Coordinates of C-alpha atoms in Angstrom, one line a residue:
M1039 CA 23.0 17.1 -42.8
F1040 CA 21.2 20.1 -41.3
R1041 CA 18.4 19.7 -43.9
I1042 CA 18.0 16.0 -42.9
A1043 CA 17.8 16.9 -39.2
Q1044 CA 15.2 19.6 -40.0
L1045 CA 13.1 17.1 -42.0
L1046 CA 13.2 14.7 -39.1
L1047 CA 12.1 17.4 -36.7
H1048 CA 9.2 18.4 -38.9
Q1049 CA 7.8 15.0 -39.8
L1050 CA 8.4 12.6 -36.9
V1051 CA 5.5 11.3 -34.8
L1052 CA 6.3 8.1 -32.9
L1053 CA 4.1 5.1 -33.7
L1054 CA 5.6 1.9 -32.3
T1055 CA 4.4 -1.3 -33.8
I1056 CA 5.8 -4.6 -32.3
S1057 CA 5.5 -8.0 -34.0
V1058 CA 7.2 -11.3 -33.2
L1059 CA 8.2 -13.4 -36.1
P1060 CA 10.3 -16.6 -36.6
A1061 CA 13.9 -16.0 -37.3
T1062 CA 13.6 -17.3 -40.8
S1063 CA 11.0 -14.7 -41.9
N1064 CA 11.9 -12.2 -44.6
T1065 CA 11.3 -8.6 -43.6
S1066 CA 11.7 -5.2 -45.0
N1067 CA 15.0 -3.4 -44.6
N1068 CA 13.2 -0.5 -42.9
T1069 CA 13.1 -2.3 -39.6
D1070 CA 15.5 -2.7 -36.6
S1071 CA 15.8 -6.1 -35.0
N1072 CA 17.1 -8.0 -32.1
T1073 CA 17.3 -11.7 -31.6
N1074 CA 16.3 -13.5 -28.4
E1075 CA 17.5 -16.8 -27.1
D1076 CA 14.6 -18.7 -28.6
G1077 CA 15.7 -17.8 -32.1
Y1078 CA 12.9 -15.2 -32.7
Y1079 CA 13.5 -11.8 -34.1
Y1080 CA 11.7 -8.8 -32.5
Y1081 CA 11.0 -6.3 -35.2
Y1082 CA 10.3 -2.6 -34.3
Y1083 CA 8.4 -0.6 -36.9
Y1084 CA 8.4 3.2 -36.8
Y1085 CA 5.6 5.0 -38.6
S1086 CA 5.8 8.7 -39.3
L1087 CA 2.7 10.9 -39.7
A1088 CA 4.0 13.6 -42.1
G1089 CA 2.7 17.1 -41.8
D1090 CA 3.5 20.8 -41.3
V1091 CA 4.8 20.6 -37.8
P1092 CA 5.9 23.8 -36.0
N1093 CA 9.6 24.4 -35.3
S1094 CA 10.5 22.1 -32.4
K1095 CA 12.4 24.6 -30.3
N1096 CA 9.2 26.6 -29.8
F1097 CA 7.4 23.6 -28.3
C1098 CA 9.9 21.3 -26.7
R1099 CA 10.2 21.4 -23.0
S1100 CA 14.0 21.3 -23.2
N1101 CA 16.6 22.0 -25.8
K1102 CA 17.6 18.4 -25.9
C1103 CA 14.9 16.7 -28.0
G1104 CA 16.7 13.7 -29.2
C1105 CA 17.6 10.4 -27.6
Y1106 CA 18.5 6.9 -28.6
V1107 CA 15.7 4.3 -28.7
R1108 CA 16.7 1.6 -26.3
V1109 CA 16.7 -1.3 -28.8
T1110 CA 18.2 0.4 -31.8
S1111 CA 21.2 2.5 -32.8
R1112 CA 19.1 5.1 -34.7
K1113 CA 18.3 8.4 -33.2
Y1114 CA 14.8 9.7 -33.0
V1115 CA 13.1 12.9 -31.8
I1116 CA 10.8 12.0 -28.9
C1117 CA 10.2 15.4 -27.2
D1118 CA 6.9 15.1 -25.4
N1119 CA 5.7 18.5 -26.7
F1120 CA 6.8 18.1 -30.3
G1121 CA 4.1 17.9 -32.8
W1122 CA 0.7 19.5 -31.9
L1123 CA -1.0 17.4 -34.6
K1124 CA -4.7 18.1 -34.3
S1125 CA -6.1 14.9 -35.7
L1126 CA -5.0 11.6 -37.2
P1127 CA -5.2 10.9 -41.0
S1128 CA -8.5 9.7 -42.4
S1129 CA -6.9 6.4 -43.2
L1130 CA -3.8 4.5 -42.2
N1131 CA -1.9 2.3 -44.6
L1132 CA -0.5 -0.1 -42.0
P1133 CA 1.2 -3.4 -42.7
D1134 CA -0.8 -6.6 -42.0
Y1135 CA 1.6 -7.6 -39.2
A1136 CA 1.1 -4.4 -37.2
D1137 CA -0.8 -5.1 -34.0
V1138 CA 0.1 -2.3 -31.6
F1139 CA -0.6 1.4 -32.4
T1140 CA 0.9 4.0 -30.0
V1141 CA 1.0 7.8 -30.3
G1142 CA 3.4 8.9 -27.7
V1143 CA 4.6 12.3 -29.1
N1144 CA 1.7 14.5 -30.0
S1145 CA 0.4 16.5 -27.0
A1146 CA -2.7 18.1 -28.6
L1147 CA -4.5 15.4 -30.6
D1148 CA -7.9 17.0 -30.2
V1149 CA -10.0 14.5 -32.3
V1150 CA -9.7 10.8 -32.7
D1151 CA -11.7 8.7 -35.1
I1152 CA -11.8 5.2 -33.8
G1153 CA -13.1 4.0 -37.2
I1154 CA -9.7 4.3 -38.9
F1155 CA -8.5 1.3 -36.9
V1156 CA -11.4 -1.2 -37.3
N1157 CA -10.2 -2.2 -40.8
S1158 CA -6.6 -2.7 -39.7
S1159 CA -4.8 -5.5 -38.0
I1160 CA -4.3 -3.4 -34.9
T1161 CA -5.3 -5.2 -31.7
N1162 CA -4.0 -2.7 -29.1
L1163 CA -4.6 1.0 -29.4
F1164 CA -2.7 3.3 -27.0
L1165 CA -3.8 6.9 -27.1
Q1166 CA -3.2 8.0 -23.5
N1167 CA -2.4 11.5 -22.2
L1168 CA -2.8 13.3 -25.6
Q1169 CA -5.3 16.0 -24.6
I1170 CA -8.0 14.3 -26.8
K1171 CA -11.3 16.1 -26.5
N1172 CA -13.6 14.2 -28.9
L1173 CA -14.2 10.7 -30.1
T1174 CA -15.8 10.3 -33.4
F1175 CA -16.6 7.5 -35.9
N1176 CA -16.3 8.5 -39.6
S1177 CA -19.1 6.9 -41.6
S1178 CA -16.6 6.2 -44.5
N1179 CA -14.9 3.7 -42.2
A1180 CA -18.1 1.8 -41.4
K1181 CA -17.4 -1.2 -43.6
I1182 CA -15.5 -3.8 -41.5
V1183 CA -13.0 -6.0 -43.3
N1184 CA -11.3 -7.7 -40.5
D1185 CA -11.9 -6.1 -37.1
K1186 CA -9.1 -7.2 -34.7
L1187 CA -9.2 -4.3 -32.3
R1188 CA -9.4 -5.7 -28.8
N1189 CA -8.0 -3.1 -26.3
V1190 CA -8.4 0.7 -26.4
Y1191 CA -6.5 2.9 -23.9
L1192 CA -7.8 6.5 -23.8
D1193 CA -6.9 7.3 -20.2
G1194 CA -5.6 10.7 -19.2
N1195 CA -7.2 12.8 -21.9
K1196 CA -9.8 15.6 -21.9
I1197 CA -12.8 13.7 -23.3
K1198 CA -16.1 15.2 -22.0
S1199 CA -18.7 12.9 -23.5
I1200 CA -19.0 9.5 -25.1
R1201 CA -21.2 9.7 -28.1
F1202 CA -23.6 7.0 -29.4
D1203 CA -21.2 6.3 -32.3
S1204 CA -17.8 6.6 -30.6
F1205 CA -17.2 2.9 -30.8
R1206 CA -19.6 2.0 -33.6
N1207 CA -18.8 -1.2 -35.5
A1208 CA -15.9 -2.0 -33.2
Y1209 CA -17.7 -5.2 -32.2
N1210 CA -14.7 -7.1 -30.8
I1211 CA -13.3 -4.6 -28.3
E1212 CA -12.8 -6.3 -24.9
Y1213 CA -11.1 -3.6 -23.0
I1214 CA -11.8 0.2 -22.8
G1215 CA -9.8 2.5 -20.5
L1216 CA -11.3 6.0 -20.2
S1217 CA -10.1 6.9 -16.7
N1218 CA -8.9 10.3 -15.7
N1219 CA -10.8 12.2 -18.4
L1220 CA -13.5 14.9 -18.0
I1221 CA -16.5 12.7 -19.0
E1222 CA -19.8 14.1 -17.9
N1223 CA -22.2 12.4 -20.3
I1224 CA -22.4 8.9 -21.7
D1225 CA -24.9 8.3 -24.4
S1226 CA -27.3 5.4 -23.6
L1227 CA -26.1 3.6 -26.8
A1228 CA -22.4 4.5 -26.5
F1229 CA -21.4 0.9 -25.6
A1230 CA -24.4 -0.9 -27.1
E1231 CA -22.6 -2.5 -30.0
L1232 CA -19.7 -3.8 -27.9
A1233 CA -21.1 -7.2 -27.3
N1234 CA -17.7 -8.6 -26.2
L1235 CA -16.7 -5.9 -23.8
R1236 CA -15.1 -7.4 -20.7
F1237 CA -13.4 -4.5 -18.9
L1238 CA -14.7 -0.9 -18.7
Y1239 CA -12.7 1.7 -16.7
L1240 CA -14.4 5.0 -16.2
Q1241 CA -12.9 6.1 -12.9
N1242 CA -11.9 9.6 -12.0
N1243 CA -14.3 11.5 -14.4
R1244 CA -17.3 13.7 -13.8
I1245 CA -20.2 11.3 -14.3
R1246 CA -23.3 12.2 -12.3
S1247 CA -25.7 9.4 -13.0
I1248 CA -25.9 5.8 -14.4
S1249 CA -29.0 4.9 -16.4
N1250 CA -30.3 1.4 -16.8
E1251 CA -29.1 1.5 -20.5
T1252 CA -25.5 2.6 -19.9
V1253 CA -24.1 -1.0 -19.9
N1254 CA -27.3 -2.9 -20.5
K1255 CA -26.1 -4.6 -23.7
N1256 CA -22.6 -5.5 -22.3
I1257 CA -23.7 -8.8 -20.8
Y1258 CA -20.2 -10.3 -20.7
L1259 CA -18.7 -7.4 -18.7
I1260 CA -16.3 -8.7 -16.0
S1261 CA -14.9 -5.6 -14.4
L1262 CA -16.6 -2.1 -14.1
S1263 CA -14.9 0.8 -12.4
L1264 CA -16.9 4.0 -11.8
N1265 CA -15.0 5.2 -8.7
G1266 CA -14.0 8.8 -8.3
N1267 CA -16.9 10.4 -10.1
L1268 CA -19.9 12.6 -9.0
I1269 CA -22.5 9.8 -9.2
S1270 CA -25.5 10.6 -6.9
N1271 CA -28.1 8.5 -8.8
I1272 CA -28.1 5.0 -10.2
E1273 CA -31.3 3.8 -11.8
P1274 CA -32.8 0.5 -10.7
N1275 CA -31.7 -2.5 -12.8
S1276 CA -28.7 -0.7 -14.1
F1277 CA -26.6 -3.8 -13.7
Y1278 CA -29.3 -6.4 -14.2
S1279 CA -27.7 -7.8 -17.4
Q1280 CA -24.2 -8.1 -16.0
Q1281 CA -24.6 -11.6 -14.5
Y1282 CA -20.9 -12.4 -15.2
L1283 CA -19.6 -9.2 -13.5
T1284 CA -16.9 -10.1 -10.9
R1285 CA -15.7 -6.6 -9.9
L1286 CA -17.7 -3.4 -9.4
D1287 CA -16.2 -0.3 -7.9
L1288 CA -18.6 2.6 -7.0
S1289 CA -16.3 4.2 -4.4
N1290 CA -15.7 7.9 -3.9
N1291 CA -19.0 9.1 -5.3
L1292 CA -22.0 11.0 -3.9
L1293 CA -24.4 8.1 -3.3
T1294 CA -26.9 8.5 -0.4
R1295 CA -28.9 5.4 -1.1
I1296 CA -28.7 2.1 -3.0
P1297 CA -31.7 1.3 -5.2
T1298 CA -33.6 -1.9 -4.1
D1299 CA -32.4 -5.0 -6.0
L1300 CA -29.6 -3.1 -7.7
F1301 CA -27.2 -6.1 -7.3
I1302 CA -29.9 -8.8 -7.4
N1303 CA -28.7 -10.5 -10.6
L1304 CA -24.9 -10.3 -9.9
N1305 CA -24.4 -13.9 -9.1
Y1306 CA -20.7 -14.0 -9.9
L1307 CA -19.7 -10.7 -8.2
Q1308 CA -16.7 -11.1 -6.0
Y1309 CA -15.6 -7.5 -5.2
L1310 CA -17.9 -4.6 -4.4
S1311 CA -16.7 -1.2 -3.2
L1312 CA -19.2 1.5 -2.0
A1313 CA -16.5 3.3 0.0
G1314 CA -16.3 7.0 0.2
N1315 CA -20.0 7.8 -0.4
K1316 CA -22.7 9.3 1.8
L1317 CA -24.6 6.1 2.8
S1318 CA -26.3 6.5 6.2
D1319 CA -28.8 3.7 6.6
R1320 CA -31.3 1.4 5.0
L1321 CA -28.9 -1.2 3.7
E1322 CA -31.1 -4.2 4.7
N1323 CA -31.6 -6.6 1.8
T1324 CA -29.3 -4.5 -0.3
F1325 CA -26.8 -7.3 -0.8
L1326 CA -29.3 -10.2 -1.3
G1327 CA -28.3 -12.5 -4.1
L1328 CA -24.5 -11.7 -3.9
N1329 CA -23.8 -15.4 -3.2
S1330 CA -20.2 -15.2 -4.6
L1331 CA -19.2 -11.9 -3.0
K1332 CA -15.8 -12.1 -1.2
Q1333 CA -14.9 -8.5 -0.5
L1334 CA -17.3 -5.7 0.6
D1335 CA -16.0 -2.2 1.3
L1336 CA -18.4 0.2 3.0
S1337 CA -15.7 2.4 4.5
K1338 CA -15.9 6.2 4.7
N1339 CA -19.6 6.5 4.7
L1340 CA -22.1 7.9 7.3
L1341 CA -23.3 4.7 8.7
Q1342 CA -24.4 5.0 12.4
S1343 CA -25.7 1.5 12.8
I1344 CA -25.9 -1.9 11.1
E1345 CA -29.4 -3.2 10.6
K1346 CA -30.2 -6.7 11.6
N1347 CA -29.6 -9.3 8.9
V1348 CA -28.0 -6.8 6.5
F1349 CA -25.3 -9.4 5.6
N1350 CA -27.6 -12.3 5.2
G1351 CA -26.7 -14.6 2.4
L1352 CA -23.1 -13.4 2.0
N1353 CA -21.8 -16.9 2.5
M1354 CA -18.5 -16.5 0.6
L1355 CA -17.6 -13.1 2.2
D1356 CA -14.0 -13.1 3.6
T1357 CA -13.4 -9.4 3.9
L1358 CA -15.7 -6.8 5.4
I1359 CA -14.6 -3.1 5.7
L1360 CA -16.7 -0.7 7.8
S1361 CA -14.0 1.7 8.8
G1362 CA -14.4 5.5 8.7
N1363 CA -18.2 5.5 9.6
R1364 CA -20.1 6.8 12.6
L1365 CA -20.7 3.4 14.3
A1366 CA -21.0 4.0 18.1
G1367 CA -21.3 0.5 19.3
I1368 CA -21.0 -3.2 18.5
G1369 CA -24.1 -4.9 19.7
T1370 CA -24.9 -8.5 19.5
S1371 CA -27.9 -7.8 17.3
S1372 CA -25.9 -5.9 14.7
F1373 CA -23.5 -8.8 14.1
E1374 CA -25.6 -11.8 15.1
N1375 CA -25.7 -13.0 11.6
L1376 CA -21.9 -13.1 11.3
I1377 CA -22.1 -16.6 12.5
S1378 CA -23.5 -17.5 9.1
L1379 CA -20.4 -15.8 7.5
N1380 CA -18.2 -18.8 8.2
R1381 CA -15.6 -17.6 5.6
L1382 CA -15.2 -14.1 7.1
E1383 CA -11.5 -13.6 7.9
Y1384 CA -11.0 -9.8 7.9
L1385 CA -13.2 -7.3 9.7
D1386 CA -12.3 -3.7 9.8
L1387 CA -14.2 -1.4 12.2
S1388 CA -11.5 1.2 12.6
N1389 CA -12.0 4.9 12.7
N1390 CA -15.5 4.9 14.1
R1391 CA -17.0 6.1 17.4
I1392 CA -17.2 2.8 19.2
T1393 CA -16.9 3.1 23.0
T1394 CA -17.5 -0.4 24.2
I1395 CA -17.4 -4.0 23.0
D1396 CA -20.3 -6.0 24.4
R1397 CA -19.9 -9.4 25.9
K1398 CA -20.4 -12.2 23.5
T1399 CA -20.7 -9.8 20.5
F1400 CA -19.3 -12.5 18.3
S1401 CA -21.1 -15.8 18.6
Q1402 CA -19.2 -19.1 18.5
G1403 CA -18.4 -20.0 14.9
V1404 CA -16.9 -16.8 13.6
N1405 CA -13.6 -17.5 11.9
L1406 CA -12.0 -14.1 12.0
K1407 CA -8.3 -13.9 11.5
T1408 CA -7.8 -10.1 11.5
F1409 CA -9.9 -7.7 13.6
R1410 CA -9.4 -4.0 13.4
L1411 CA -10.8 -1.7 16.1
D1412 CA -8.2 1.0 16.0
N1413 CA -8.9 4.7 16.1
N1414 CA -12.2 4.4 18.1
R1415 CA -13.2 5.6 21.6
I1416 CA -13.0 2.3 23.4
A1417 CA -12.4 2.6 27.1
N1418 CA -13.4 -0.8 28.2
I1419 CA -13.2 -4.4 26.9
D1420 CA -15.3 -7.1 28.4
P1421 CA -13.0 -10.0 29.4
H1422 CA -15.2 -12.3 27.3
S1423 CA -15.4 -10.1 24.2
F1424 CA -12.9 -12.1 22.1
E1425 CA -13.2 -15.6 23.7
D1426 CA -15.1 -17.1 20.7
L1427 CA -12.6 -15.8 18.1
Q1428 CA -10.6 -19.0 18.2
L1429 CA -8.9 -18.5 14.8
I1430 CA -8.0 -14.8 15.4
E1431 CA -4.4 -13.9 14.5
S1432 CA -4.2 -10.1 14.6
I1433 CA -6.1 -7.6 16.8
Y1434 CA -5.7 -3.9 16.4
L1435 CA -6.9 -1.8 19.4
N1436 CA -4.4 1.1 19.0
N1437 CA -5.5 4.8 19.3
N1438 CA -8.4 4.2 21.8
K1439 CA -9.0 5.2 25.4
L1440 CA -8.0 2.0 27.2
T1441 CA -6.5 2.4 30.7
T1442 CA -6.1 -1.3 31.7
I1443 CA -5.9 -4.7 30.2
S1444 CA -8.0 -6.9 32.5
N1445 CA -7.7 -10.5 33.5
Q1446 CA -8.2 -13.0 30.6
T1447 CA -8.9 -10.3 27.9
F1448 CA -6.9 -12.4 25.4
H1449 CA -7.2 -15.6 27.3
N1450 CA -7.0 -18.9 25.3
L1451 CA -6.7 -17.3 21.9
L1452 CA -4.4 -20.0 20.8
N1453 CA -3.7 -18.6 17.3
L1454 CA -3.1 -15.0 18.2
L1455 CA 0.1 -13.7 16.7
Y1456 CA -0.1 -9.9 16.8
V1457 CA -1.7 -7.3 19.2
D1458 CA -1.5 -3.6 18.8
L1459 CA -2.4 -1.6 22.0
S1460 CA -0.3 1.5 21.2
D1461 CA -1.5 5.1 21.7
N1462 CA -3.9 4.4 24.5
M1463 CA -3.7 5.4 28.2
I1464 CA -2.8 2.0 29.6
N1465 CA -0.9 1.9 32.9
F1466 CA -1.5 -1.7 33.9
T1467 CA -1.9 -5.1 32.4
D1468 CA -3.1 -8.0 34.5
T1469 CA -0.8 -10.9 34.9
N1470 CA -3.3 -13.2 33.2
A1471 CA -4.3 -10.8 30.4
F1472 CA -2.3 -12.8 27.9
D1473 CA -2.7 -16.2 29.5
R1474 CA -2.4 -19.2 27.1
V1475 CA -1.5 -17.2 24.0
D1476 CA 1.6 -19.2 23.3
K1477 CA 1.8 -18.2 19.6
L1478 CA 1.8 -14.4 20.3
T1479 CA 4.9 -13.0 18.5
M1480 CA 4.4 -9.3 18.7
I1481 CA 2.9 -6.8 21.2
K1482 CA 2.8 -3.0 20.5
L1483 CA 2.4 -1.0 23.8
N1484 CA 4.1 2.2 22.8
N1485 CA 2.7 5.6 23.6
N1486 CA 0.9 4.5 26.8
R1487 CA 1.3 5.4 30.5
F1488 CA 3.3 2.5 31.9
V1489 CA 5.4 3.6 34.9
H1490 CA 7.0 0.2 35.4
I1491 CA 7.1 -3.0 33.3
S1492 CA 4.3 -5.2 34.5
S1493 CA 4.4 -9.0 34.2
F1494 CA 2.8 -10.1 30.9
G1495 CA 2.5 -13.6 32.0
R1496 CA 4.3 -16.5 30.3
L1497 CA 4.8 -15.3 26.7
I1498 CA 7.3 -17.9 25.5
G1499 CA 6.6 -17.2 21.8
L1500 CA 6.9 -13.4 22.0
Q1501 CA 9.5 -12.1 19.5
S1502 CA 8.9 -8.3 19.5
L1503 CA 7.9 -6.0 22.3
D1504 CA 7.4 -2.3 21.8
L1505 CA 7.3 -0.2 25.0
R1506 CA 8.7 3.1 23.7
D1507 CA 7.2 6.4 24.7
N1508 CA 5.9 5.4 28.1
S1509 CA 7.0 6.6 31.6
I1510 CA 8.9 3.6 32.7
G1511 CA 11.4 4.7 35.4
S1512 CA 13.5 1.6 35.6
V1513 CA 13.9 -1.9 34.0
Q1514 CA 13.7 -4.3 37.0
S1515 CA 16.0 -7.2 37.4
E1516 CA 14.9 -10.3 35.4
V1517 CA 11.6 -8.7 34.4
F1518 CA 11.7 -10.5 31.0
Y1519 CA 12.3 -14.0 32.4
N1520 CA 9.1 -15.3 30.7
M1521 CA 10.1 -14.0 27.2
S1522 CA 13.0 -16.2 26.4
N1523 CA 12.3 -15.9 22.6
L1524 CA 12.3 -12.1 22.5
K1525 CA 14.3 -10.8 19.5
V1526 CA 13.3 -7.1 19.3
L1527 CA 12.9 -4.9 22.4
D1528 CA 12.2 -1.1 22.2
L1529 CA 12.3 0.8 25.5
S1530 CA 13.2 4.2 24.0
R1531 CA 11.8 7.5 25.2
N1532 CA 10.8 6.4 28.7
N1533 CA 12.7 7.6 31.7
D1534 CA 12.3 11.4 32.1
N1535 CA 14.2 11.7 35.4
L1536 CA 16.5 14.6 34.8
N1537 CA 17.5 15.2 38.5
N1538 CA 19.2 11.9 39.4
D1539 CA 22.9 11.9 38.8
K1540 CA 23.0 8.2 39.5
N1541 CA 20.4 7.2 37.0
T1542 CA 19.1 3.7 37.8
F1543 CA 17.1 3.0 34.7
L1544 CA 19.2 -0.2 34.1
S1545 CA 20.5 -2.8 36.5
R1546 CA 22.9 -5.6 36.1
N1547 CA 20.3 -8.2 35.3
S1548 CA 17.7 -6.0 33.4
F1549 CA 18.1 -8.2 30.3
A1550 CA 18.6 -11.6 31.9
Y1551 CA 17.1 -14.6 30.1
L1552 CA 16.9 -12.7 26.7
T1553 CA 19.2 -15.3 25.1
V1554 CA 18.1 -14.7 21.5
L1555 CA 17.6 -10.9 21.6
K1556 CA 18.9 -9.3 18.4
S1557 CA 17.8 -5.6 18.6
L1558 CA 17.7 -3.4 21.7
N1559 CA 16.7 0.3 21.6
L1560 CA 17.4 2.4 24.7
Q1561 CA 17.7 5.9 23.3
Y1562 CA 16.2 9.0 25.1
N1563 CA 16.2 7.5 28.6
N1564 CA 18.6 9.9 30.4
I1565 CA 20.9 6.9 31.2
T1566 CA 24.0 8.1 33.0
E1567 CA 25.8 4.8 33.4
L1568 CA 25.5 1.3 32.1
T1569 CA 26.3 -0.6 35.4
G1570 CA 27.2 -3.8 33.7
A1571 CA 23.8 -4.2 32.0
F1572 CA 25.5 -5.7 28.9
G1573 CA 27.9 -7.9 30.8
S1574 CA 25.6 -10.9 30.9
T1575 CA 26.2 -14.0 28.7
D1576 CA 22.4 -13.9 27.9
L1577 CA 23.1 -11.1 25.5
N1578 CA 25.6 -12.9 23.3
Q1579 CA 23.2 -12.8 20.3
L1580 CA 22.6 -9.1 20.4
E1581 CA 23.4 -7.4 17.1
L1582 CA 22.0 -3.9 17.2
L1583 CA 22.3 -1.7 20.3
N1584 CA 21.0 1.9 20.3
L1585 CA 22.1 4.0 23.4
S1586 CA 22.0 7.4 21.6
Y1587 CA 20.5 10.5 23.2
N1588 CA 21.3 9.6 26.8
D1589 CA 23.6 11.1 29.4
I1590 CA 26.3 8.5 29.5
R1591 CA 29.7 9.9 30.8
Q1592 CA 32.2 7.1 30.2
L1593 CA 32.7 3.6 28.9
D1594 CA 35.0 1.1 30.5
N1595 CA 36.4 -2.2 29.2
S1596 CA 33.8 -4.3 30.9
T1597 CA 30.8 -2.5 29.4
F1598 CA 30.3 -4.8 26.4
L1599 CA 32.4 -7.7 27.8
L1600 CA 30.0 -10.5 26.9
A1601 CA 27.8 -8.9 24.2
I1602 CA 30.4 -10.0 21.6
N1603 CA 28.1 -10.3 18.5
I1604 CA 27.1 -6.6 18.3
I1605 CA 27.2 -5.4 14.7
T1606 CA 25.8 -1.9 15.0
L1607 CA 26.5 0.2 18.1
D1608 CA 25.1 3.7 18.4
I1609 CA 26.2 5.8 21.4
S1610 CA 26.0 9.2 19.8
H1611 CA 24.5 12.3 21.4
N1612 CA 25.7 11.5 25.0
R1613 CA 28.3 13.2 27.2
I1614 CA 31.1 10.7 26.9
S1615 CA 34.5 12.2 27.6
R1616 CA 36.4 9.0 28.3
I1617 CA 36.6 5.6 26.7
E1618 CA 38.9 3.1 28.4
T1619 CA 41.4 1.2 26.2
G1620 CA 40.0 -2.2 25.1
T1621 CA 36.3 -1.2 25.5
F1622 CA 35.5 -2.5 22.0
A1623 CA 38.2 -5.2 21.8
R1624 CA 35.9 -8.2 22.0
L1625 CA 33.4 -6.9 19.4
Q1626 CA 34.9 -8.7 16.5
K1627 CA 31.8 -8.4 14.4
L1628 CA 31.2 -4.7 14.9
S1629 CA 30.6 -3.0 11.6
V1630 CA 29.1 0.4 12.5
L1631 CA 30.3 2.4 15.6
N1632 CA 28.7 5.8 16.1
L1633 CA 30.3 8.0 18.7
A1634 CA 29.3 11.3 17.2
D1635 CA 28.2 14.3 19.3
N1636 CA 30.0 13.5 22.5
L1637 CA 32.7 15.2 24.6
L1638 CA 35.7 13.2 23.4
N1639 CA 39.1 15.0 23.1
A1640 CA 41.1 11.8 22.5
F1641 CA 40.2 8.4 21.2
E1642 CA 42.1 5.2 20.4
V1643 CA 40.7 3.8 17.2
P1644 CA 39.9 0.1 17.8
I1645 CA 41.5 -2.3 15.4
L1646 CA 38.5 -4.5 14.5
P1647 CA 38.3 -6.8 11.4
S1648 CA 34.7 -6.0 10.5
L1649 CA 34.5 -2.3 11.2
Q1650 CA 33.3 -0.4 8.1
Q1651 CA 31.9 2.8 9.5
L1652 CA 33.2 4.9 12.4
L1653 CA 31.4 8.2 13.2
I1654 CA 33.2 10.6 15.6
N1655 CA 32.1 14.0 14.3
N1656 CA 31.1 16.8 16.7
N1657 CA 33.3 15.9 19.6
K1658 CA 36.0 18.0 21.3
F1659 CA 39.0 16.9 19.3
C1660 CA 41.7 19.5 18.9
C1661 CA 42.9 19.1 15.3
S1662 CA 46.7 19.6 15.8
C1663 CA 49.8 17.5 15.5
Q1664 CA 49.6 16.9 19.2
L1665 CA 46.3 15.0 18.9
P1666 CA 47.1 11.6 20.6
T1667 CA 46.5 8.3 18.9
L1668 CA 44.0 9.6 16.3

């Protein structure tokens, strides 16, 4: 038995071949099988590359190097560091039905000869994360009998160069994955014979330049990824032959300029990313001919301005990303040709240096749905800046320097659903700022300088209002009367009044008219008493109430008298020393009650049918037999 185990440890290299055959097929006894509901057997073939392999305990990462393969009862050694085979055999005697070849054990397969697979029935070759350094093609394998190889996965190795003969005679390869290697050099003829190549992934390598011969012969290429390299130069006409290319990723390189007419023949290109380069200007006419382009990413460059007509002809463009540049303004001349982009729905100008938005920047006809201006230096918005964006749904203005929202800023934007104004210095919003925006469902105003809750006008469709981290001293009576559909309200971290024993942050009618409110957050407001704020029938849909981190001293049996549908109630981290009997009696749906970190020394546990979690830790209970009730 020991000798058998030793032989297994010295010979096993996992090679998984999967084939699907009808249930009536006759197969070798050397296979394991399972049957699916369609009457097909799935056969799993295990191929061993025999050789003089070092003792496993010197190379395995752990002492436990064996485990059961999920679909079989046999035990196999699959330790990741077991093997250290330096190369594959010069030939493989594989069965005709084998179509997947995977080496998942050896961790130091220095050299791979692609040629040994071209005469086999293998269609998918997985050689990932094996520390491969060299790709060769043995001339003895040059004669092709039946080349079925389609997909080659060589990602995560240590390959430094692609030689002219690395894929010689492998005519039918459609997919090559070479990402996350150390590739610095690609021979001009490396892919020349791959006439059927559709997908080429070379991201995250060390490539410095692209010549006009690199992929010149791969005329059927659909997707090319070169992102995450060190490319500083691309020769003109490098992609001239790729007329069927639909996706090109050149992001995160060192490009300072784009050669004239580089994309001129890419009539089917739909996605182009130039993000994360060092482009600064001279983009005019760069994108001419990209009639099918839908997404253009120019983010994280050094652009200071947008030349006139730079986007001419991009009639199919629906997404334009210009975030993370050095744009200082949005002038009408820069974007005057956006009127021709009648399919543009997403425009991202975030993380720039924009200070103002000019009046009528966007001419009538722009069909934007999402507009991002967050993380800029905007201090003022002209009341007419957005009036022509009639289809706009989301506007991001967070992390700017706004102090007020003036009259009619968002007036008549009938399709507006979401506005983010958080992290500004806003202390006032005009009553008519949100006039006639009946579809608006969410406003974020957190981290501003509101002292009191201004009237936002008639927001009958508003469902979520975030006012946390402001300086609101009190919630006036009936202040939300125009928000009858509000479901989520966050007023946490506002009142900082520490000197008033009779804290008046809440009044009896603070939440009047909020008949569908589900979630209310009031933590960190120095509230000392609740003064019947939750005794209104308008709060009978409230499910989550957070009153933690306040200064509440006691709870009486009228506190939650009419808020009978509360499911989660958090009153932790207060100074509660007394809870009147029956305080929670009407909360029949209460599931979680958190009273931790208070001053309770006695407590009558409520008998509630839905209560699943009761937290009372860190109180003043005296743990003795005299502890009343509890």
